[in-house]
């Protein structure tokens, strides 16, 4: 059986383009007895893939010719594994190809009840779990807090802000462009949103929060992190979750200096979602309840067909997406 | 009344030398009614003074011709303030000169009972309080911890390590030179001490603590911070207290990157002792009890006369001092 596989043609320089990807036919052969064969339904595009393309991620870095891999919602079509009979819906990491053989131990059955199964890649999946773990285990907001969230219209940021609102905090988003900011304020109901393309961030923070934020959930890093740190109320908390600022840059941005951190008396906490898998069942329940109650909204940008994935990923890395980017296969 | 005042002659380049200081006669005149006049007994030399000489401290930065100021133990010799009659012993910030007029509101009466009054500048003063606040409010060590402490033979580091030992933790110091390391292990009773001049720090940490430290009290910053962070056990804590690495450098060292902090799942906390003044009475009591019980030792390097202060400060900034540096006046 032949499938078309989307590979990394070369390491991107700056924002990725479709030329950084190549489509190649690969022969799937017969399924190894130890694997299950799955058909992709929906593929997740996430910023961390850019770091793997640069060879700078904490795992699974790519070299030219390697298949790009993503988390996907799949249907099992062939299996010797009684726990995963044909017809099962699972989430697993797969190469960008319509059918793949995967390790059953790395397949996670997905059952979201009345929720759309594709939410298992977004608001009820890895991005949502990232937000839930970061908010409940690290940031721990309450009614006295003013929390700033960067990349506020993305699936992590939007969920973080709504969870902080639910905890009683005042929430200020940061996003790029009027359209994203309008969604963050009007639909996701953050208290405010700073359009960093229109207003100097330090000025915006001073305008909206003269006493400084008490917390910052950082999906961006780089200069944005240092600017918010410089405005943080003494003793404020910062959760480091993402580094969009670095993704298209040849050099990793320097972190805040010791003097900046000491001056702010900041508490800075690094978050990796893999550590918080134990929270997933709780989040699937809590998140679904919030969605049903209307206190948690999500935004998706869905494109059709794997051939559209490279261009959709390039859009995501230029910040032109609106919400969680999925590829329907 | 004329006194000799020691001033900053110029901003030091690299490690300070005595040429960066100048002695100038100043006429004290008669005491302003709102001030108290004090005679210096013991003057504290501390690394943060180097940052003020560079113009990079959080407050009280110096320009050429400014008097150097330090905390000192003084005796009140003239006063209109009933709470500070002549003969009172106080700690206050003073210019480097034998007699000075100071704001009584900024004088702190010192009464350490059976302890030497000069301890009010060291183990029972600002450095000791820094250690106590950092350990009890931020680092919070326990029996399951392996704590690394840099500048381990200094008055902050030595106290931190002994407090962590008292809390049941295993403690590994970092110091420069065999003599300092021997004191840290044999007298201050740390479990181990790495001589960073003799052994690559990452190698030393891997040798003494293959699973990585769970905590780091950082008095140094710069590359040492990044090296320990790279060895930290996931979820470990780091207290940022000092940046000796920066003191003699023209540029402030870049901090750890977001990826380094996230990769370590580190919790990094900035410490400024000014925030913890409320702990001082408790520390004066607890620290004195530990000293009497023999579970807290301190080391002092005492020089005589203000004229010796510039050279002693230069020695301190070259790391050639042995313990807390004081000038007896």
XYZ file of C-alpha atoms in Angstrom, chain A residues 51 56-58 137-138 218 221-222 225 234 240-243 246 252-259 261-272 274-275, chain B residues 51 56-58 137-138 218 221-222 225 234 240-243 246 252-259 261-272 274-275:
76
model
C 11.277 23.820 17.157
C 15.951 22.640 19.111
C 13.078 20.805 20.771
C 13.461 18.705 23.909
C -0.624 23.499 39.447
C 1.667 26.459 38.844
C 4.037 33.152 28.810
C 9.337 34.279 25.572
C 12.051 36.588 24.271
C 8.818 37.976 28.554
C 6.834 42.347 43.211
C 6.976 29.665 31.016
C 5.068 27.538 28.545
C 6.152 28.477 25.039
C 8.694 30.411 23.057
C 12.275 31.877 19.132
C 17.602 31.392 20.935
C 16.642 34.576 22.782
C 18.551 35.337 25.966
C 16.475 34.935 29.080
C 15.871 37.625 31.666
C 18.965 38.493 33.683
C 19.296 37.596 37.345
C 18.996 41.310 38.139
C 14.305 38.489 38.080
C 15.599 39.626 41.475
C 14.359 43.183 40.918
C 10.854 41.837 40.288
C 11.141 39.285 43.110
C 9.588 37.068 40.457
C 8.733 33.406 40.768
C 9.333 31.811 37.379
C 8.135 28.272 36.702
C 8.859 26.086 33.694
C 5.949 24.007 32.366
C 6.100 20.891 30.203
C 4.174 15.721 29.541
C 4.569 15.895 33.328
C 27.197 46.960 41.428
C 23.815 48.858 37.945
C 22.347 48.313 41.398
C 18.659 48.597 42.196
C 10.572 31.632 52.720
C 11.730 30.552 49.278
C 22.654 31.159 43.658
C 24.594 34.018 38.374
C 25.972 33.941 34.842
C 23.620 29.492 37.146
C 13.053 18.252 37.259
C 18.537 34.003 42.842
C 20.321 36.060 45.451
C 23.503 37.467 43.949
C 25.375 37.945 40.722
C 28.490 40.171 36.758
C 25.346 41.863 32.385
C 25.276 38.102 31.747
C 22.315 36.759 29.822
C 19.951 34.716 31.936
C 18.933 31.144 31.245
C 16.724 30.760 28.187
C 13.053 29.827 28.445
C 13.954 26.434 26.956
C 14.065 26.751 32.413
C 11.221 24.761 30.847
C 13.474 21.771 30.195
C 14.371 21.690 33.886
C 10.783 22.437 34.986
C 12.619 24.787 37.307
C 11.059 27.140 39.841
C 13.225 30.242 39.951
C 12.700 32.833 42.673
C 14.251 36.266 43.002
C 15.321 37.320 46.507
C 15.915 40.841 47.797
C 14.856 44.380 51.943
C 11.504 42.581 51.642
